PDB file of C-alpha atoms in Angstrom:
ATOM      1  CA  MET A   1    -100.051  60.788  27.289  1.00 48.00           C
ATOM      2  CA  ALA A   2    -102.498  62.318  29.720  1.00 57.00           C
ATOM      3  CA  VAL A   3    -103.450  60.532  32.711  1.00 66.00           C
ATOM      4  CA  LYS A   4    -107.211  60.568  34.186  1.00 71.00           C
ATOM      5  CA  ALA A   5    -107.239  60.580  37.956  1.00 72.00           C
ATOM      6  CA  ALA A   6    -109.263  58.065  39.656  1.00 78.00           C
ATOM      7  CA  TYR A   7    -110.734  60.766  42.118  1.00 79.00           C
ATOM      8  CA  GLU A   8    -112.763  63.495  40.529  1.00 83.00           C
ATOM      9  CA  ASN A   9    -111.018  67.183  40.930  1.00 82.00           C
ATOM     10  CA  TYR A  10    -107.740  65.692  42.049  1.00 78.00           C
ATOM     11  CA  SER A  11    -105.043  68.165  42.082  1.00 79.00           C
ATOM     12  CA  GLY A  12    -101.891  66.585  43.377  1.00 78.00           C
ATOM     13  CA  PRO A  13     -98.304  67.663  42.948  1.00 83.00           C
ATOM     14  CA  ASN A  14     -96.640  66.793  39.643  1.00 83.00           C
ATOM     15  CA  ALA A  15     -93.636  64.624  40.861  1.00 87.00           C
ATOM     16  CA  ASP A  16     -91.780  64.505  37.825  1.00 89.00           C
ATOM     17  CA  ALA A  17     -91.801  67.985  37.033  1.00 90.00           C
ATOM     18  CA  VAL A  18     -88.338  69.303  36.090  1.00 91.00           C
ATOM     19  CA  GLU A  19     -88.011  71.479  39.270  1.00 91.00           C
ATOM     20  CA  ASN A  20     -87.689  68.260  41.125  1.00 90.00           C
ATOM     21  CA  PHE A  21     -84.524  66.975  39.508  1.00 92.00           C
ATOM     22  CA  HIS A  22     -82.105  69.533  40.886  1.00 93.00           C
ATOM     23  CA  GLY A  23     -80.788  71.054  37.602  1.00 94.00           C
ATOM     24  CA  ASN A  24     -81.174  68.031  35.586  1.00 97.00           C
ATOM     25  CA  GLN A  25     -83.945  67.046  32.856  1.00 97.00           C
ATOM     26  CA  VAL A  26     -84.976  63.529  32.537  1.00 97.00           C
ATOM     27  CA  VAL A  27     -84.247  62.071  29.090  1.00 98.00           C
ATOM     28  CA  TYR A  28     -85.424  58.575  27.764  1.00 98.00           C
ATOM     29  CA  ILE A  29     -82.835  56.998  25.531  1.00 98.00           C
ATOM     30  CA  GLY A  30     -83.379  53.895  23.249  1.00 97.00           C
ATOM     31  CA  TRP A  31     -81.536  51.723  20.859  1.00 97.00           C
ATOM     32  CA  ASP A  32     -83.703  50.544  18.050  1.00 97.00           C
ATOM     33  CA  GLU A  33     -83.303  46.802  16.901  1.00 94.00           C
ATOM     34  CA  HIS A  34     -81.598  45.953  20.035  1.00 95.00           C
ATOM     35  CA  MET A  35     -84.113  44.266  22.534  1.00 94.00           C
ATOM     36  CA  MET A  36     -81.502  43.018  24.857  1.00 93.00           C
ATOM     37  CA  PHE A  37     -82.414  46.749  26.121  1.00 93.00           C
ATOM     38  CA  PRO A  38     -86.286  46.156  25.577  1.00 91.00           C
ATOM     39  CA  PHE A  39     -87.317  49.663  26.649  1.00 93.00           C
ATOM     40  CA  ALA A  40     -85.513  53.282  26.605  1.00 96.00           C
ATOM     41  CA  GLY A  41     -83.626  54.042  29.720  1.00 96.00           C
ATOM     42  CA  VAL A  42     -84.264  57.026  31.760  1.00 97.00           C
ATOM     43  CA  PHE A  43     -81.444  59.186  32.839  1.00 97.00           C
ATOM     44  CA  PRO A  44     -81.365  62.640  34.806  1.00 97.00           C
ATOM     45  CA  LEU A  45     -78.927  64.764  32.576  1.00 98.00           C
ATOM     46  CA  PRO A  46     -77.987  68.122  33.006  1.00 98.00           C
ATOM     47  CA  PRO A  47     -79.168  70.264  30.012  1.00 98.00           C
ATOM     48  CA  GLN A  48     -75.824  71.669  29.444  1.00 98.00           C
ATOM     49  CA  MET A  49     -74.111  68.367  28.887  1.00 98.00           C
ATOM     50  CA  PRO A  50     -72.573  68.586  25.441  1.00 98.00           C
ATOM     51  CA  PHE A  51     -74.402  65.926  22.992  1.00 98.00           C
ATOM     52  CA  GLY A  52     -70.853  64.243  22.344  1.00 98.00           C
ATOM     53  CA  ALA A  53     -70.367  63.428  25.995  1.00 98.00           C
ATOM     54  CA  LEU A  54     -73.693  61.578  25.878  1.00 97.00           C
ATOM     55  CA  VAL A  55     -72.403  59.351  23.035  1.00 98.00           C
ATOM     56  CA  LYS A  56     -68.784  59.309  24.304  1.00 98.00           C
ATOM     57  CA  ASP A  57     -69.418  58.907  28.082  1.00 97.00           C
ATOM     58  CA  LEU A  58     -72.853  57.888  28.899  1.00 98.00           C
ATOM     59  CA  LEU A  59     -73.961  55.420  25.975  1.00 98.00           C
ATOM     60  CA  PRO A  60     -70.966  53.138  26.473  1.00 98.00           C
ATOM     61  CA  SER A  61     -71.658  52.536  30.170  1.00 96.00           C
ATOM     62  CA  VAL A  62     -75.468  51.851  29.239  1.00 96.00           C
ATOM     63  CA  TYR A  63     -75.055  49.851  26.182  1.00 97.00           C
ATOM     64  CA  GLY A  64     -71.479  48.941  26.079  1.00 96.00           C
ATOM     65  CA  ALA A  65     -72.071  45.236  27.022  1.00 95.00           C
ATOM     66  CA  HIS A  66     -73.698  44.475  23.739  1.00 96.00           C
ATOM     67  CA  PRO A  67     -71.359  42.962  21.079  1.00 96.00           C
ATOM     68  CA  ASP A  68     -72.803  45.409  18.421  1.00 97.00           C
ATOM     69  CA  PHE A  69     -71.947  48.608  20.441  1.00 97.00           C
ATOM     70  CA  ALA A  70     -68.207  48.477  19.590  1.00 96.00           C
ATOM     71  CA  ARG A  71     -69.043  48.362  15.827  1.00 97.00           C
ATOM     72  CA  ILE A  72     -71.223  51.392  15.846  1.00 98.00           C
ATOM     73  CA  ASP A  73     -70.525  53.870  12.955  1.00 97.00           C
ATOM     74  CA  TRP A  74     -71.584  57.196  14.555  1.00 97.00           C
ATOM     75  CA  ALA A  75     -71.280  59.084  11.438  1.00 96.00           C
ATOM     76  CA  ALA A  76     -73.941  56.711   9.966  1.00 97.00           C
ATOM     77  CA  THR A  77     -76.020  56.698  13.180  1.00 98.00           C
ATOM     78  CA  GLU A  78     -79.551  57.835  12.830  1.00 98.00           C
ATOM     79  CA  TRP A  79     -81.100  59.863  15.578  1.00 98.00           C
ATOM     80  CA  SER A  80     -84.767  60.531  16.156  1.00 98.00           C
ATOM     81  CA  LEU A  81     -85.958  63.238  19.080  1.00 98.00           C
ATOM     82  CA  ASP A  82     -89.484  62.919  20.022  1.00 98.00           C
ATOM     83  CA  GLY A  83     -90.454  60.956  17.030  1.00 97.00           C
ATOM     84  CA  ALA A  84     -88.748  63.232  14.464  1.00 98.00           C
ATOM     85  CA  ARG A  85     -85.582  62.541  12.688  1.00 98.00           C
ATOM     86  CA  PHE A  86     -82.715  64.860  13.555  1.00 96.00           C
ATOM     87  CA  THR A  87     -78.909  65.345  13.370  1.00 98.00           C
ATOM     88  CA  PRO A  88     -77.301  66.240  16.372  1.00 98.00           C
ATOM     89  CA  ASP A  89     -74.285  68.694  16.876  1.00 98.00           C
ATOM     90  CA  MET A  90     -71.867  66.673  19.037  1.00 98.00           C
ATOM     91  CA  ASP A  91     -70.300  70.097  20.244  1.00 98.00           C
ATOM     92  CA  ARG A  92     -73.614  71.636  21.370  1.00 98.00           C
ATOM     93  CA  SER A  93     -75.576  70.897  24.521  1.00 98.00           C
ATOM     94  CA  ILE A  94     -78.276  68.433  24.620  1.00 98.00           C
ATOM     95  CA  ALA A  95     -80.628  71.376  25.561  1.00 98.00           C
ATOM     96  CA  GLU A  96     -79.251  73.289  22.287  1.00 98.00           C
ATOM     97  CA  ASN A  97     -79.919  70.348  20.344  1.00 98.00           C
ATOM     98  CA  GLY A  98     -83.460  70.459  21.373  1.00 98.00           C
ATOM     99  CA  VAL A  99     -83.391  67.756  24.011  1.00 98.00           C
ATOM    100  CA  ALA A 100     -86.084  68.820  26.482  1.00 97.00           C
ATOM    101  CA  HIS A 101     -87.344  67.328  29.991  1.00 97.00           C
ATOM    102  CA  LYS A 102     -88.765  63.970  29.419  1.00 97.00           C
ATOM    103  CA  SER A 103     -87.716  64.047  25.692  1.00 98.00           C
ATOM    104  CA  LEU A 104     -87.310  60.606  23.876  1.00 98.00           C
ATOM    105  CA  LEU A 105     -84.052  60.065  22.085  1.00 98.00           C
ATOM    106  CA  ARG A 106     -83.602  57.193  19.881  1.00 98.00           C
ATOM    107  CA  LEU A 107     -80.633  55.757  17.684  1.00 97.00           C
ATOM    108  CA  ALA A 108     -80.727  53.474  14.908  1.00 97.00           C
ATOM    109  CA  THR A 109     -77.478  51.844  13.902  1.00 97.00           C
ATOM    110  CA  PRO A 110     -77.779  50.624  10.148  1.00 96.00           C
ATOM    111  CA  GLY A 111     -76.329  47.345   9.542  1.00 95.00           C
ATOM    112  CA  LEU A 112     -76.288  46.279  13.224  1.00 96.00           C
ATOM    113  CA  ASN A 113     -79.741  44.656  14.000  1.00 93.00           C
ATOM    114  CA  GLY A 114     -78.784  42.839  17.251  1.00 92.00           C
ATOM    115  CA  ILE A 115     -76.971  39.622  17.934  1.00 92.00           C
ATOM    116  CA  GLY A 116     -76.911  37.314  14.957  1.00 90.00           C
ATOM    117  CA  ASN A 117     -79.613  39.957  13.186  1.00 89.00           C
ATOM    118  CA  THR A 118     -82.277  38.854  15.652  1.00 92.00           C
ATOM    119  CA  GLY A 119     -83.080  42.096  16.936  1.00 88.00           C
ATOM    120  CA  PHE A 120     -81.592  41.094  20.351  1.00 92.00           C
TER     121      PHE A 120
END
């Protein structure tokens, strides 16, 4: 989303440029139907990180407290990247999977719709 500056002809620094993250890229990650986490988390991740490591190492530390997390069928998980459905290759890096700086990654877990199917 473009932002219009309050000052005419404003040209300030781009504080969230990829160059400012020391070799990492910002990735937003959200879990659909689980409003215990009401918005996508923001993570500075190395582009060479294997997608499988994101699933195995990062996501449990973020979402593991939710009772549904232990019941996720990762083979049935539906992924979207920047609004388009996609199937990640767990052995390839997040960059090789098309995850770029400021990408939005969402996961949907069929049959798991929050605590008591409430979306929470």
